[in-house]
PDB file of C-alpha atoms in Angstrom:
ATOM      1  CA  MET H   1      10.639  -9.131  29.143  1.00  0.00           C
ATOM      2  CA  PRO H   2      12.659  -9.383  26.356  1.00  0.00           C
ATOM      3  CA  ARG H   3      11.181  -6.717  23.558  1.00  0.00           C
ATOM      4  CA  ASN H   4      11.107  -8.252  20.268  1.00  0.00           C
ATOM      5  CA  VAL H   5      13.172  -4.906  18.399  1.00  0.00           C
ATOM      6  CA  VAL H   6      13.770  -5.207  14.693  1.00  0.00           C
ATOM      7  CA  VAL H   7      16.168  -3.721  12.824  1.00  0.00           C
ATOM      8  CA  THR H   8      17.319  -2.814   9.553  1.00  0.00           C
ATOM      9  CA  GLY H   9      21.183  -2.429   8.447  1.00  0.00           C
ATOM     10  CA  SER H  10      21.653  -4.167  11.651  1.00  0.00           C
ATOM     11  CA  GLY H  11      25.320  -6.041  10.235  1.00  0.00           C
ATOM     12  CA  SER H  12      27.254  -2.971  10.051  1.00  0.00           C
ATOM     13  CA  GLY H  13      27.955   0.544  11.995  1.00  0.00           C
ATOM     14  CA  ILE H  14      24.697   1.876  13.610  1.00  0.00           C
ATOM     15  CA  GLY H  15      22.198  -0.492  13.523  1.00  0.00           C
ATOM     16  CA  ALA H  16      25.587  -3.352  14.767  1.00  0.00           C
ATOM     17  CA  ALA H  17      26.777  -0.631  17.320  1.00  0.00           C
ATOM     18  CA  LEU H  18      22.697  -1.271  18.652  1.00  0.00           C
ATOM     19  CA  THR H  19      22.172  -4.839  17.873  1.00  0.00           C
ATOM     20  CA  THR H  20      24.660  -5.627  20.608  1.00  0.00           C
ATOM     21  CA  LEU H  21      23.523  -2.790  22.888  1.00  0.00           C
ATOM     22  CA  LEU H  22      20.431  -4.038  22.517  1.00  0.00           C
ATOM     23  CA  ARG H  23      21.207  -7.943  22.799  1.00  0.00           C
ATOM     24  CA  ALA H  24      23.742  -6.806  25.733  1.00  0.00           C
ATOM     25  CA  GLN H  25      20.640  -6.365  28.202  1.00  0.00           C
ATOM     26  CA  GLY H  26      18.548  -8.338  27.026  1.00  0.00           C
ATOM     27  CA  ASP H  27      16.446  -7.871  24.237  1.00  0.00           C
ATOM     28  CA  ARG H  28      16.332  -9.637  21.032  1.00  0.00           C
ATOM     29  CA  VAL H  29      16.803  -8.465  17.765  1.00  0.00           C
ATOM     30  CA  ILE H  30      15.807  -9.112  14.862  1.00  0.00           C
ATOM     31  CA  GLY H  31      18.342  -8.256  11.539  1.00  0.00           C
ATOM     32  CA  VAL H  32      17.477  -6.841   8.165  1.00  0.00           C
ATOM     33  CA  ASP H  33      20.109  -6.856   6.528  1.00  0.00           C
ATOM     34  CA  LEU H  34      20.714  -7.175   2.383  1.00  0.00           C
ATOM     35  CA  LYS H  35      23.116 -10.144   2.997  1.00  0.00           C
ATOM     36  CA  GLY H  36      24.130 -11.651   6.210  1.00  0.00           C
ATOM     37  CA  GLY H  37      20.683 -10.559   8.612  1.00  0.00           C
ATOM     38  CA  ASP H  38      18.596 -12.583  10.541  1.00  0.00           C
ATOM     39  CA  ILE H  39      16.129 -11.331   7.629  1.00  0.00           C
ATOM     40  CA  ASP H  40      18.530 -10.971   4.146  1.00  0.00           C
ATOM     41  CA  ALA H  41      16.156  -8.077   1.966  1.00  0.00           C
ATOM     42  CA  ASP H  42      16.442  -5.838  -0.516  1.00  0.00           C
ATOM     43  CA  LEU H  43      14.892  -2.271   0.881  1.00  0.00           C
ATOM     44  CA  SER H  44      15.418  -0.777  -2.453  1.00  0.00           C
ATOM     45  CA  THR H  45      12.075  -1.957  -3.647  1.00  0.00           C
ATOM     46  CA  PRO H  46       8.444  -2.540  -2.866  1.00  0.00           C
ATOM     47  CA  ALA H  47       8.227  -6.031  -2.707  1.00  0.00           C
ATOM     48  CA  GLY H  48      11.767  -6.384  -0.687  1.00  0.00           C
ATOM     49  CA  ARG H  49      10.064  -4.140   1.882  1.00  0.00           C
ATOM     50  CA  ALA H  50       6.780  -6.301   1.775  1.00  0.00           C
ATOM     51  CA  ALA H  51       8.964  -8.676   2.493  1.00  0.00           C
ATOM     52  CA  ALA H  52      11.040  -8.035   5.151  1.00  0.00           C
ATOM     53  CA  ALA H  53       8.425  -6.459   6.933  1.00  0.00           C
ATOM     54  CA  THR H  54       6.003 -10.030   6.480  1.00  0.00           C
ATOM     55  CA  ALA H  55       9.364 -12.010   7.806  1.00  0.00           C
ATOM     56  CA  ALA H  56       9.653  -8.978  10.724  1.00  0.00           C
ATOM     57  CA  SER H  57       6.858  -9.478  11.797  1.00  0.00           C
ATOM     58  CA  GLU H  58       6.192 -13.389  11.676  1.00  0.00           C
ATOM     59  CA  ALA H  59       9.625 -13.454  13.596  1.00  0.00           C
ATOM     60  CA  ALA H  60       8.879 -11.705  16.411  1.00  0.00           C
ATOM     61  CA  GLY H  61       4.847 -13.488  17.114  1.00  0.00           C
ATOM     62  CA  GLY H  62       3.098 -10.748  15.429  1.00  0.00           C
ATOM     63  CA  VAL H  63       4.360  -8.101  18.131  1.00  0.00           C
ATOM     64  CA  VAL H  64       7.229  -5.751  17.046  1.00  0.00           C
ATOM     65  CA  ASP H  65       8.141  -3.448  20.567  1.00  0.00           C
ATOM     66  CA  ALA H  66      10.633  -1.397  19.200  1.00  0.00           C
ATOM     67  CA  ALA H  67      11.951  -0.752  14.981  1.00  0.00           C
ATOM     68  CA  VAL H  68      15.105   0.790  14.321  1.00  0.00           C
ATOM     69  CA  THR H  69      15.974   2.010  10.633  1.00  0.00           C
ATOM     70  CA  CYS H  70      19.695   2.252  10.731  1.00  0.00           C
ATOM     71  CA  ALA H  71      19.940   0.833   6.702  1.00  0.00           C
ATOM     72  CA  GLY H  72      20.859   3.342   3.941  1.00  0.00           C
ATOM     73  CA  THR H  73      23.523   4.497   1.662  1.00  0.00           C
ATOM     74  CA  SER H  74      25.584   7.464   0.360  1.00  0.00           C
ATOM     75  CA  VAL H  75      26.645   6.699  -2.796  1.00  0.00           C
ATOM     76  CA  PRO H  76      25.355   9.364  -5.122  1.00  0.00           C
ATOM     77  CA  GLY H  77      22.255   7.910  -6.657  1.00  0.00           C
ATOM     78  CA  THR H  78      18.785   7.365  -7.304  1.00  0.00           C
ATOM     79  CA  ALA H  79      19.317   4.064  -4.763  1.00  0.00           C
ATOM     80  CA  MET H  80      19.302   6.842  -1.759  1.00  0.00           C
ATOM     81  CA  VAL H  81      15.812   7.842  -2.560  1.00  0.00           C
ATOM     82  CA  THR H  82      14.361   3.918  -2.304  1.00  0.00           C
ATOM     83  CA  VAL H  83      16.857   2.779   0.056  1.00  0.00           C
ATOM     84  CA  ASN H  84      16.719   6.033   2.421  1.00  0.00           C
ATOM     85  CA  TYR H  85      13.474   6.979   1.942  1.00  0.00           C
ATOM     86  CA  PHE H  86      10.904   4.372   0.924  1.00  0.00           C
ATOM     87  CA  GLY H  87      13.342   1.602   2.164  1.00  0.00           C
ATOM     88  CA  THR H  88      12.522   3.110   5.683  1.00  0.00           C
ATOM     89  CA  THR H  89       9.035   4.594   4.904  1.00  0.00           C
ATOM     90  CA  GLU H  90       7.130   1.635   3.019  1.00  0.00           C
ATOM     91  CA  PHE H  91       9.074  -0.754   5.786  1.00  0.00           C
ATOM     92  CA  LEU H  92       7.851   0.742   8.844  1.00  0.00           C
ATOM     93  CA  THR H  93       4.300   1.508   7.599  1.00  0.00           C
ATOM     94  CA  ALA H  94       3.966  -2.458   6.763  1.00  0.00           C
ATOM     95  CA  LEU H  95       5.103  -3.332  10.413  1.00  0.00           C
ATOM     96  CA  ARG H  96       2.328  -0.461  12.096  1.00  0.00           C
ATOM     97  CA  PRO H  97       0.097  -3.292  12.400  1.00  0.00           C
ATOM     98  CA  ALA H  98       2.590  -5.260  14.688  1.00  0.00           C
ATOM     99  CA  LEU H  99       3.417  -2.119  16.700  1.00  0.00           C
ATOM    100  CA  ALA H 100       0.400  -1.677  17.421  1.00  0.00           C
ATOM    101  CA  ALA H 101      -0.006  -4.637  19.087  1.00  0.00           C
ATOM    102  CA  ALA H 102       3.232  -3.645  21.887  1.00  0.00           C
ATOM    103  CA  GLY H 103       2.541  -2.604  25.396  1.00  0.00           C
ATOM    104  CA  GLN H 104       5.296   0.788  24.564  1.00  0.00           C
ATOM    105  CA  PRO H 105       5.905   0.389  20.823  1.00  0.00           C
ATOM    106  CA  ARG H 106       8.734   1.980  19.539  1.00  0.00           C
ATOM    107  CA  VAL H 107       9.978   4.089  15.701  1.00  0.00           C
ATOM    108  CA  VAL H 108      13.596   5.786  15.772  1.00  0.00           C
ATOM    109  CA  ALA H 109      14.359   6.211  12.313  1.00  0.00           C
ATOM    110  CA  VAL H 110      17.988   7.136  11.003  1.00  0.00           C
ATOM    111  CA  GLY H 111      18.221  10.071   9.382  1.00  0.00           C
ATOM    112  CA  SER H 112      21.566  12.941   8.538  1.00  0.00           C
ATOM    113  CA  VAL H 113      22.425  16.487   9.774  1.00  0.00           C
ATOM    114  CA  SER H 114      22.542  17.011   5.957  1.00  0.00           C
ATOM    115  CA  GLY H 115      18.510  16.711   5.636  1.00  0.00           C
ATOM    116  CA  THR H 116      19.482  20.035   6.772  1.00  0.00           C
ATOM    117  CA  GLN H 117      21.153  20.725   3.742  1.00  0.00           C
ATOM    118  CA  PRO H 118      20.131  22.261   0.478  1.00  0.00           C
ATOM    119  CA  ALA H 119      18.174  19.502  -1.374  1.00  0.00           C
ATOM    120  CA  ASP H 120      16.634  19.077  -4.463  1.00  0.00           C
ATOM    121  CA  PRO H 121      12.426  19.579  -4.193  1.00  0.00           C
ATOM    122  CA  ASP H 122      10.995  17.832  -6.531  1.00  0.00           C
ATOM    123  CA  VAL H 123      12.429  14.561  -4.961  1.00  0.00           C
ATOM    124  CA  VAL H 124      11.687  15.449  -1.702  1.00  0.00           C
ATOM    125  CA  THR H 125       7.323  16.694  -2.545  1.00  0.00           C
ATOM    126  CA  ALA H 126       7.332  13.658  -4.910  1.00  0.00           C
ATOM    127  CA  CYS H 127       8.894  11.083  -1.851  1.00  0.00           C
ATOM    128  CA  LEU H 128       5.951  12.667   0.636  1.00  0.00           C
ATOM    129  CA  ALA H 129       3.303  12.210  -1.845  1.00  0.00           C
ATOM    130  CA  GLY H 130       4.577   8.332  -1.467  1.00  0.00           C
ATOM    131  CA  ASP H 131       5.061   8.530  -5.081  1.00  0.00           C
ATOM    132  CA  GLU H 132       8.060   6.536  -5.956  1.00  0.00           C
ATOM    133  CA  ALA H 133       8.202   6.784  -9.666  1.00  0.00           C
ATOM    134  CA  GLU H 134       7.824  10.133  -9.873  1.00  0.00           C
ATOM    135  CA  ALA H 135      11.005  10.548  -7.379  1.00  0.00           C
ATOM    136  CA  LEU H 136      12.932   8.488  -9.071  1.00  0.00           C
ATOM    137  CA  ARG H 137      12.446   9.895 -12.135  1.00  0.00           C
ATOM    138  CA  HIS H 138      12.963  13.554 -10.458  1.00  0.00           C
ATOM    139  CA  ALA H 139      16.520  11.800  -9.198  1.00  0.00           C
ATOM    140  CA  GLY H 140      16.915   9.747 -12.519  1.00  0.00           C
ATOM    141  CA  ARG H 141      17.409  13.845 -13.710  1.00  0.00           C
ATOM    142  CA  ALA H 142      19.418  14.935 -10.819  1.00  0.00           C
ATOM    143  CA  VAL H 143      21.976  12.219 -11.633  1.00  0.00           C
ATOM    144  CA  ALA H 144      21.566  12.979 -15.548  1.00  0.00           C
ATOM    145  CA  ASP H 145      22.422  16.907 -14.398  1.00  0.00           C
ATOM    146  CA  GLY H 146      25.354  16.623 -11.976  1.00  0.00           C
ATOM    147  CA  HIS H 147      23.464  16.652  -8.685  1.00  0.00           C
ATOM    148  CA  ALA H 148      23.283  13.186  -7.515  1.00  0.00           C
ATOM    149  CA  ARG H 149      25.244  13.817  -4.551  1.00  0.00           C
ATOM    150  CA  ARG H 150      21.994  16.396  -3.712  1.00  0.00           C
ATOM    151  CA  LEU H 151      19.690  13.489  -3.660  1.00  0.00           C
ATOM    152  CA  TYR H 152      21.601  11.955  -0.085  1.00  0.00           C
ATOM    153  CA  PRO H 153      20.288  15.539   1.939  1.00  0.00           C
ATOM    154  CA  SER H 154      16.811  15.306  -0.372  1.00  0.00           C
ATOM    155  CA  SER H 155      15.834  11.496   1.015  1.00  0.00           C
ATOM    156  CA  LYS H 156      16.819  12.814   4.405  1.00  0.00           C
ATOM    157  CA  ALA H 157      15.064  16.176   4.569  1.00  0.00           C
ATOM    158  CA  ALA H 158      11.692  13.700   2.937  1.00  0.00           C
ATOM    159  CA  LEU H 159      13.019  11.614   5.958  1.00  0.00           C
ATOM    160  CA  ALA H 160      12.227  13.957   8.878  1.00  0.00           C
ATOM    161  CA  ARG H 161       9.404  15.166   7.648  1.00  0.00           C
ATOM    162  CA  TRP H 162       7.902  12.268   6.536  1.00  0.00           C
ATOM    163  CA  ALA H 163       8.666  11.580  10.621  1.00  0.00           C
ATOM    164  CA  ARG H 164       7.117  14.690  12.241  1.00  0.00           C
ATOM    165  CA  ARG H 165       3.735  14.239   9.870  1.00  0.00           C
ATOM    166  CA  THR H 166       3.567  10.794  10.553  1.00  0.00           C
ATOM    167  CA  ALA H 167       4.204  11.073  14.629  1.00  0.00           C
ATOM    168  CA  VAL H 168       0.764  12.633  15.004  1.00  0.00           C
ATOM    169  CA  ALA H 169      -1.242  10.876  12.367  1.00  0.00           C
ATOM    170  CA  PRO H 170      -4.060   8.397  12.887  1.00  0.00           C
ATOM    171  CA  GLY H 171      -3.059   5.066  13.933  1.00  0.00           C
ATOM    172  CA  TRP H 172       0.598   6.023  15.574  1.00  0.00           C
ATOM    173  CA  ALA H 173       0.118   8.840  18.553  1.00  0.00           C
ATOM    174  CA  ASP H 174      -2.977   7.120  19.317  1.00  0.00           C
ATOM    175  CA  ALA H 175      -1.326   3.489  19.611  1.00  0.00           C
ATOM    176  CA  GLY H 176       0.951   4.840  21.779  1.00  0.00           C
ATOM    177  CA  ILE H 177       4.046   5.195  19.078  1.00  0.00           C
ATOM    178  CA  PRO H 178       6.223   7.621  19.277  1.00  0.00           C
ATOM    179  CA  VAL H 179       7.809   7.870  15.835  1.00  0.00           C
ATOM    180  CA  ASN H 180      11.230  10.024  15.885  1.00  0.00           C
ATOM    181  CA  VAL H 181      14.400  10.507  14.108  1.00  0.00           C
ATOM    182  CA  VAL H 182      17.815  10.648  15.122  1.00  0.00           C
ATOM    183  CA  ALA H 183      20.044  12.656  12.820  1.00  0.00           C
ATOM    184  CA  PRO H 184      23.824  12.488  13.381  1.00  0.00           C
ATOM    185  CA  GLY H 185      26.599  14.346  12.482  1.00  0.00           C
ATOM    186  CA  ILE H 186      29.544  12.573  10.687  1.00  0.00           C
ATOM    187  CA  VAL H 187      30.163   9.170  11.758  1.00  0.00           C
ATOM    188  CA  LEU H 188      32.509   6.680  11.630  1.00  0.00           C
ATOM    189  CA  THR H 189      31.605   4.056   9.723  1.00  0.00           C
ATOM    190  CA  PRO H 190      32.264   1.361   6.829  1.00  0.00           C
ATOM    191  CA  MET H 191      29.574   3.517   4.642  1.00  0.00           C
ATOM    192  CA  THR H 192      31.823   7.148   5.907  1.00  0.00           C
ATOM    193  CA  ALA H 193      35.024   5.760   5.825  1.00  0.00           C
ATOM    194  CA  GLY H 194      36.547   5.888   1.934  1.00  0.00           C
ATOM    195  CA  LEU H 195      35.513   9.896   2.748  1.00  0.00           C
ATOM    196  CA  PHE H 196      38.342  10.390   4.940  1.00  0.00           C
ATOM    197  CA  ASP H 197      41.094   8.641   2.593  1.00  0.00           C
ATOM    198  CA  ASP H 198      41.535  11.691   0.442  1.00  0.00           C
ATOM    199  CA  PRO H 199      42.650  14.893   2.765  1.00  0.00           C
ATOM    200  CA  GLY H 200      41.209  16.962   0.002  1.00  0.00           C
ATOM    201  CA  MET H 201      37.287  15.479   0.514  1.00  0.00           C
ATOM    202  CA  LYS H 202      37.852  15.298   4.514  1.00  0.00           C
ATOM    203  CA  LYS H 203      38.229  19.438   4.590  1.00  0.00           C
ATOM    204  CA  VAL H 204      35.507  19.128   2.556  1.00  0.00           C
ATOM    205  CA  MET H 205      32.793  16.860   4.703  1.00  0.00           C
ATOM    206  CA  ASP H 206      34.563  19.192   7.575  1.00  0.00           C
ATOM    207  CA  THR H 207      33.845  22.360   6.434  1.00  0.00           C
ATOM    208  CA  ALA H 208      30.024  20.807   5.323  1.00  0.00           C
ATOM    209  CA  VAL H 209      29.315  19.429   8.623  1.00  0.00           C
ATOM    210  CA  PRO H 210      31.682  20.928  11.515  1.00  0.00           C
ATOM    211  CA  MET H 211      30.891  19.318  14.677  1.00  0.00           C
ATOM    212  CA  PRO H 212      33.036  21.732  18.005  1.00  0.00           C
ATOM    213  CA  LEU H 213      31.669  18.727  19.996  1.00  0.00           C
ATOM    214  CA  ASN H 214      34.455  16.106  20.534  1.00  0.00           C
ATOM    215  CA  GLY H 215      34.969  15.565  16.652  1.00  0.00           C
ATOM    216  CA  TYR H 216      33.340  12.597  14.668  1.00  0.00           C
ATOM    217  CA  LEU H 217      31.117   9.802  16.033  1.00  0.00           C
ATOM    218  CA  ARG H 218      31.118   6.285  16.445  1.00  0.00           C
ATOM    219  CA  PRO H 219      28.294   3.798  15.731  1.00  0.00           C
ATOM    220  CA  GLU H 220      27.786   3.658  19.434  1.00  0.00           C
ATOM    221  CA  ASP H 221      27.411   7.207  20.955  1.00  0.00           C
ATOM    222  CA  VAL H 222      24.397   7.238  18.165  1.00  0.00           C
ATOM    223  CA  ALA H 223      23.195   3.809  19.193  1.00  0.00           C
ATOM    224  CA  ARG H 224      23.068   4.815  22.644  1.00  0.00           C
ATOM    225  CA  THR H 225      20.352   7.507  21.625  1.00  0.00           C
ATOM    226  CA  VAL H 226      18.518   5.388  20.184  1.00  0.00           C
ATOM    227  CA  LEU H 227      18.517   3.354  23.297  1.00  0.00           C
ATOM    228  CA  PHE H 228      16.682   5.569  25.347  1.00  0.00           C
ATOM    229  CA  LEU H 229      14.209   6.523  22.250  1.00  0.00           C
ATOM    230  CA  VAL H 230      13.155   2.802  22.425  1.00  0.00           C
ATOM    231  CA  SER H 231      13.228   2.158  26.141  1.00  0.00           C
ATOM    232  CA  GLY H 232       9.692   2.556  28.228  1.00  0.00           C
ATOM    233  CA  ALA H 233      11.652   5.531  29.649  1.00  0.00           C
ATOM    234  CA  ASN H 234      10.426   7.157  26.573  1.00  0.00           C
ATOM    235  CA  SER H 235       7.118   8.580  26.958  1.00  0.00           C
ATOM    236  CA  HIS H 236       5.984  10.930  25.375  1.00  0.00           C
ATOM    237  CA  ILE H 237       8.610  12.911  22.887  1.00  0.00           C
ATOM    238  CA  THR H 238       7.873  11.855  19.223  1.00  0.00           C
ATOM    239  CA  GLY H 239       7.906  14.005  16.126  1.00  0.00           C
ATOM    240  CA  GLN H 240      11.372  15.257  17.105  1.00  0.00           C
ATOM    241  CA  VAL H 241      14.640  15.384  14.848  1.00  0.00           C
ATOM    242  CA  LEU H 242      17.114  15.155  17.654  1.00  0.00           C
ATOM    243  CA  TYR H 243      20.859  16.222  16.163  1.00  0.00           C
ATOM    244  CA  VAL H 244      23.450  13.608  17.646  1.00  0.00           C
ATOM    245  CA  ASP H 245      26.370  15.855  15.703  1.00  0.00           C
ATOM    246  CA  GLY H 246      28.720  17.010  18.126  1.00  0.00           C
ATOM    247  CA  GLY H 247      26.954  20.664  17.634  1.00  0.00           C
ATOM    248  CA  ALA H 248      27.285  20.775  13.453  1.00  0.00           C
ATOM    249  CA  GLU H 249      23.305  21.755  12.788  1.00  0.00           C
ATOM    250  CA  ALA H 250      23.840  24.723  15.111  1.00  0.00           C
ATOM    251  CA  THR H 251      27.133  26.353  13.506  1.00  0.00           C
ATOM    252  CA  LEU H 252      25.126  25.679  10.379  1.00  0.00           C
ATOM    253  CA  ARG H 253      21.850  27.767  11.429  1.00  0.00           C
ATOM    254  CA  GLY H 254      22.211  29.639  14.221  1.00  0.00           C
ATOM    255  CA  PRO H 255      20.877  30.124  17.129  1.00  0.00           C
ATOM    256  CA  GLU H 256      17.552  30.059  15.528  1.00  0.00           C
ATOM    257  CA  VAL H 257      14.763  27.422  16.902  1.00  0.00           C
ATOM    258  CA  PHE H 258      13.256  24.891  14.351  1.00  0.00           C
TER     259      PHE H 258
END
């Protein structure tokens, strides 16, 4: 029987690749994107997130079998906080009742290996407290101080911690909803394409995210991993950050187990 799968950021990159794979196996995808999705929504605002979750739930008839959040931005600025973190966590929280109504619900958020890199602790703390205004205040300060690029790892570090906390929280694990994060290395998507136009920037990226196994990822490489995590075959994996990064995290952090 076809499942109802909600995918944010469905119009490009990992979200588009995942949508193709899901539809190929007979699932019904409800795509959420800024423009051109089944549901058009601005996930940078509380109202946009709430409206998107309501519309997705209604489109699925109140039963969402899986939700995958791929929407995000790498443009330095406060949108890294509003979209990458709150655009995922608030959307998924609003969608939880429809997930709980499914027989084998699954949740995957797309994070990043950059979540292991230096972050702004004040931004991370405010995000985890659910205080968007405070998170934006600290993010604005980071931008003003010339540290806007720290906001991306900050948003992804906070997202990973939220997922681990949420996975075992009441209303999630006890409702049979696994919550996991897939953390890619460098993926060749429209969002990252501009980074490689400058040879100097490419060198910086290769140093920051070394990928000794098979180099850069294609969107479908990440999508195939997500496909397993949202399948019925995943019965017990939850609260995990799965690095799909060609060995970047292991290279950067060494042999210790985190």
